[in-house]
mmCIF file of C-alpha atoms in Angstrom:
data_model
loop_
_atom_site.group_PDB
_atom_site.id
_atom_site.type_symbol
_atom_site.label_atom_id
_atom_site.label_comp_id
_atom_site.label_asym_id
_atom_site.label_seq_id
_atom_site.Cartn_x
_atom_site.Cartn_y
_atom_site.Cartn_z
ATOM 1 C CA MET A 52 37.147 29.457 8.022
ATOM 2 C CA SER A 53 36.762 33.079 7.173
ATOM 3 C CA GLY A 54 38.646 34.426 10.176
ATOM 4 C CA ASP A 55 35.662 34.295 12.546
ATOM 5 C CA ARG A 56 36.841 32.348 15.560
ATOM 6 C CA ASN A 57 33.265 31.342 16.350
ATOM 7 C CA SER A 58 32.442 29.810 12.944
ATOM 8 C CA VAL A 59 32.834 26.078 12.330
ATOM 9 C CA THR A 60 33.683 24.418 9.048
ATOM 10 C CA GLY A 61 32.801 20.713 9.033
ATOM 11 C CA ASP A 62 35.215 18.049 7.750
ATOM 12 C CA ARG A 63 32.961 16.217 5.324
ATOM 13 C CA ASP A 64 35.407 13.350 4.781
ATOM 14 C CA LEU A 65 35.708 12.538 8.476
ATOM 15 C CA GLN A 66 31.939 12.951 8.949
ATOM 16 C CA ALA A 67 31.142 10.592 6.069
ATOM 17 C CA LEU A 68 33.645 7.987 7.339
ATOM 18 C CA ALA A 69 32.103 8.217 10.834
ATOM 19 C CA LYS A 70 28.660 7.681 9.368
ATOM 20 C CA ALA A 71 29.885 4.673 7.442
ATOM 21 C CA VAL A 72 31.430 3.094 10.564
ATOM 22 C CA LEU A 73 28.353 3.656 12.718
ATOM 23 C CA LEU A 74 26.011 2.378 9.992
ATOM 24 C CA GLU A 75 28.133 -0.729 9.648
ATOM 25 C CA GLN A 76 27.644 -1.184 13.439
ATOM 26 C CA GLY A 77 23.914 -1.074 13.141
ATOM 27 C CA TYR A 78 23.292 2.490 14.488
ATOM 28 C CA SER A 79 20.324 4.464 13.382
ATOM 29 C CA ILE A 80 21.567 7.736 12.023
ATOM 30 C CA GLU A 81 20.143 11.264 11.952
ATOM 31 C CA ASP A 82 21.932 14.101 10.235
ATOM 32 C CA ILE A 83 21.288 17.315 12.059
ATOM 33 C CA SER A 84 21.991 20.662 10.440
ATOM 34 C CA SER A 85 22.765 23.379 12.837
ATOM 35 C CA ASP A 86 25.642 25.868 12.486
ATOM 36 C CA PHE A 87 27.628 22.850 11.389
ATOM 37 C CA PRO A 88 26.784 19.198 10.590
ATOM 38 C CA VAL A 89 26.117 16.891 13.487
ATOM 39 C CA LEU A 90 25.701 13.160 13.121
ATOM 40 C CA LEU A 91 23.404 11.678 15.754
ATOM 41 C CA ALA A 92 23.674 7.936 16.050
ATOM 42 C CA GLU A 93 21.785 5.637 18.336
ATOM 43 C CA ASN A 94 21.673 1.932 19.060
ATOM 44 C CA PRO A 95 20.236 0.023 22.064
ATOM 45 C CA TYR A 96 23.320 0.968 24.145
ATOM 46 C CA PHE A 97 24.558 4.443 23.082
ATOM 47 C CA LEU A 98 23.454 7.840 21.932
ATOM 48 C CA VAL A 99 26.436 9.334 20.050
ATOM 49 C CA ALA A 100 26.759 12.774 18.483
ATOM 50 C CA VAL A 101 29.698 13.066 16.100
ATOM 51 C CA VAL A 102 31.093 16.294 14.819
ATOM 52 C CA ALA A 103 34.152 16.578 12.524
ATOM 53 C CA THR A 104 35.747 19.963 12.152
ATOM 54 C CA SER A 105 38.561 21.359 10.033
ATOM 55 C CA THR A 106 40.620 22.626 12.973
ATOM 56 C CA ILE A 107 41.109 22.071 16.681
ATOM 57 C CA THR A 108 39.902 25.666 17.311
ATOM 58 C CA GLN A 109 36.641 24.859 15.584
ATOM 59 C CA LEU A 110 36.376 21.650 17.534
ATOM 60 C CA LEU A 111 36.628 23.699 20.818
ATOM 61 C CA VAL A 112 33.904 26.014 19.498
ATOM 62 C CA ALA A 113 31.603 23.103 18.463
ATOM 63 C CA GLU A 114 31.887 21.166 21.754
ATOM 64 C CA PRO A 115 29.508 23.216 23.986
ATOM 65 C CA VAL A 116 26.984 23.580 21.160
ATOM 66 C CA VAL A 117 26.848 19.787 20.473
ATOM 67 C CA GLU A 118 26.860 19.084 24.224
ATOM 68 C CA ALA A 119 23.758 21.305 24.645
ATOM 69 C CA LEU A 120 22.042 19.631 21.639
ATOM 70 C CA VAL A 121 22.633 16.113 23.080
ATOM 71 C CA THR A 122 21.592 17.186 26.566
ATOM 72 C CA GLU A 123 18.328 18.543 25.175
ATOM 73 C CA ARG A 124 17.693 15.356 23.234
ATOM 74 C CA VAL A 125 18.302 13.232 26.306
ATOM 75 C CA ASP A 126 16.094 15.427 28.520
ATOM 76 C CA ALA A 127 13.278 15.385 25.955
ATOM 77 C CA ALA A 128 13.272 11.643 25.236
ATOM 78 C CA GLU A 129 12.663 8.503 27.205
ATOM 79 C CA VAL A 130 16.149 7.022 26.928
ATOM 80 C CA GLY A 131 16.147 5.203 30.231
ATOM 81 C CA ALA A 132 19.506 3.867 31.341
ATOM 82 C CA LYS A 133 21.020 5.081 28.008
ATOM 83 C CA ARG A 134 20.987 8.557 29.591
ATOM 84 C CA TRP A 135 24.312 7.590 31.146
ATOM 85 C CA ASP A 136 25.675 6.502 27.804
ATOM 86 C CA ALA A 137 25.287 9.652 25.805
ATOM 87 C CA TYR A 138 28.458 10.863 24.126
ATOM 88 C CA VAL A 139 29.769 13.740 22.122
ATOM 89 C CA VAL A 140 32.635 12.692 19.798
ATOM 90 C CA LEU A 141 34.686 15.501 18.249
ATOM 91 C CA LEU A 142 37.065 14.692 15.436
ATOM 92 C CA THR A 143 39.646 16.742 13.521
ATOM 93 C CA GLN A 144 42.505 15.913 11.221
ATOM 94 C CA GLU A 145 44.586 18.749 12.636
ATOM 95 C CA ARG A 146 47.231 17.390 14.933
ATOM 96 C CA SER A 147 47.666 19.002 18.363
ATOM 97 C CA PRO A 148 51.094 20.276 19.317
ATOM 98 C CA GLU A 149 52.492 18.152 22.139
ATOM 99 C CA SER A 150 52.606 20.820 24.802
ATOM 100 C CA SER A 151 50.349 23.750 24.304
ATOM 101 C CA ARG A 152 47.213 25.312 25.659
ATOM 102 C CA THR A 153 45.271 23.556 22.837
ATOM 103 C CA THR A 154 46.449 20.177 24.158
ATOM 104 C CA ARG A 155 45.300 21.174 27.665
ATOM 105 C CA ASP A 156 41.931 22.265 26.256
ATOM 106 C CA LEU A 157 41.465 18.901 24.507
ATOM 107 C CA PHE A 158 42.406 17.110 27.678
ATOM 108 C CA SER A 159 39.876 19.102 29.584
ATOM 109 C CA ILE A 160 37.167 18.181 27.146
ATOM 110 C CA ASN A 161 37.845 14.439 27.493
ATOM 111 C CA TYR A 162 37.567 14.657 31.237
ATOM 112 C CA ASP A 163 34.396 16.777 31.330
ATOM 113 C CA THR A 164 31.565 14.493 32.261
ATOM 114 C CA ARG A 165 28.898 17.058 32.982
ATOM 115 C CA ASN A 166 25.564 16.099 31.326
ATOM 116 C CA VAL A 167 27.249 13.850 28.666
ATOM 117 C CA ARG A 168 30.617 12.225 28.122
ATOM 118 C CA ARG A 169 32.911 13.717 25.571
ATOM 119 C CA ILE A 170 35.676 12.247 23.457
ATOM 120 C CA ALA A 171 37.924 14.669 21.503
ATOM 121 C CA HIS A 172 40.364 13.263 18.887
ATOM 122 C CA SER A 173 42.880 15.389 17.021
ATOM 123 C CA GLY A 174 45.069 13.980 14.291
ATOM 124 C CA VAL A 175 42.459 11.617 12.945
ATOM 125 C CA ASP A 176 43.396 10.706 9.346
ATOM 126 C CA ALA A 177 40.607 10.645 6.769
ATOM 127 C CA THR A 178 40.743 6.848 6.490
ATOM 128 C CA LEU A 179 38.189 4.247 7.505
ATOM 129 C CA ALA A 180 40.708 2.553 9.813
ATOM 130 C CA SER A 181 41.641 5.826 11.610
ATOM 131 C CA VAL A 182 37.981 6.844 12.093
ATOM 132 C CA ARG A 183 37.054 3.310 13.272
ATOM 133 C CA ILE A 184 39.848 3.565 15.915
ATOM 134 C CA ALA A 185 38.599 7.018 17.032
ATOM 135 C CA LEU A 186 35.085 5.490 17.360
ATOM 136 C CA GLY A 187 36.447 2.363 19.100
ATOM 137 C CA PRO A 188 34.198 2.607 22.183
ATOM 138 C CA PHE A 189 31.142 2.373 19.911
ATOM 139 C CA VAL A 190 32.419 -0.469 17.671
ATOM 140 C CA ALA A 191 31.457 -4.007 18.643
ATOM 141 C CA PRO A 192 34.396 -6.201 19.609
ATOM 142 C CA ILE A 193 35.432 -9.024 17.420
ATOM 143 C CA GLU A 194 33.926 -12.319 18.474
ATOM 144 C CA LEU A 195 36.211 -15.250 18.585
ATOM 145 C CA ASP A 196 34.057 -18.312 18.097
ATOM 146 C CA ASP A 197 36.157 -20.164 15.551
ATOM 147 C CA PRO A 198 38.425 -22.767 17.282
ATOM 148 C CA GLU A 199 41.116 -22.184 14.701
ATOM 149 C CA LEU A 200 41.267 -18.543 15.657
ATOM 150 C CA THR A 201 41.219 -19.096 19.360
ATOM 151 C CA ALA A 202 44.115 -21.555 19.209
ATOM 152 C CA ASP A 203 46.457 -18.620 18.643
ATOM 153 C CA ALA A 204 44.522 -15.718 20.083
ATOM 154 C CA LEU A 205 47.590 -13.395 20.107
ATOM 155 C CA GLY A 206 48.308 -14.150 16.456
ATOM 156 C CA PHE A 207 44.689 -13.376 15.648
ATOM 157 C CA LEU A 208 45.002 -10.184 17.684
ATOM 158 C CA LEU A 209 47.926 -9.085 15.566
ATOM 159 C CA GLU A 210 45.890 -9.644 12.390
ATOM 160 C CA ALA A 211 42.853 -7.857 13.866
ATOM 161 C CA LEU A 212 44.910 -4.834 14.925
ATOM 162 C CA ALA A 213 46.559 -4.647 11.515
ATOM 163 C CA ALA A 214 43.141 -4.884 9.801
ATOM 164 C CA ARG A 215 41.877 -2.002 11.938
ATOM 165 C CA GLY A 216 44.765 0.324 11.003
ATOM 166 C CA VAL A 217 47.381 -0.307 13.663
ATOM 167 C CA GLU A 218 50.885 -0.577 12.126
ATOM 168 C CA ARG A 219 51.771 -4.306 11.943
ATOM 169 C CA GLU A 220 55.300 -3.677 13.248
ATOM 170 C CA LEU A 221 54.081 -1.704 16.282
ATOM 171 C CA ALA A 222 51.422 -4.298 17.103
ATOM 172 C CA GLY A 223 54.064 -7.065 16.728
ATOM 173 C CA ARG A 224 56.402 -5.322 19.183
ATOM 174 C CA ALA A 225 53.614 -4.803 21.704
ATOM 175 C CA LEU A 226 52.591 -8.475 21.513
ATOM 176 C CA SER A 227 56.185 -9.518 21.787
ATOM 177 C CA ALA A 228 56.557 -7.443 24.971
ATOM 178 C CA PHE A 229 53.398 -8.948 26.409
ATOM 179 C CA ARG A 230 54.655 -12.521 25.661
ATOM 180 C CA GLN A 231 57.959 -11.748 27.348
ATOM 181 C CA GLY A 232 56.423 -9.982 30.339
ATOM 182 C CA VAL A 233 58.357 -6.853 29.441
ATOM 183 C CA PRO A 234 56.850 -3.341 30.020
ATOM 184 C CA LEU A 235 55.555 -1.984 26.754
ATOM 185 C CA GLY A 236 57.731 1.182 27.130
ATOM 186 C CA ASP A 237 60.862 -0.958 26.949
ATOM 187 C CA VAL A 238 60.115 -2.152 23.451
ATOM 188 C CA LEU A 239 58.003 0.564 21.908
#
């Protein structure tokens, strides 16, 4: 960014990974060029606009622009009940400080449901697993139809979490707490 607080530099790696995840899930994709790249994805259930920025500040600048774009699209099209399932997903690799105005701003975005729903993620690594987790609400759940897998569903859950980027040790501790009826906070 060249010092202009109102300019946005896209994160091409995160954007490409988001596109790969959504294509894998069967979404139709449209790349929209505005002041910054916007990925518009649609399936029978969702309309999702994804923007990946270099910084949290840029993410905050992009949010109202993308929200307006999605709102215009929803208003101009016959999307039916999907109107209530339109999302703006904002991704950045920059990590938010734990207690700062920036963190409060991100929190506010996630709870703003005017016109469309918003999901803002900071600290998203440029890996397929991390982006898949960030896009979790739009990724089909794993179907357990194999009797061998359902015999030990928690064991399968551990493998599925590890395959989707969750640290195996952390997932193991969480499942252990569940099995013992212990609050997660006690073992994590």
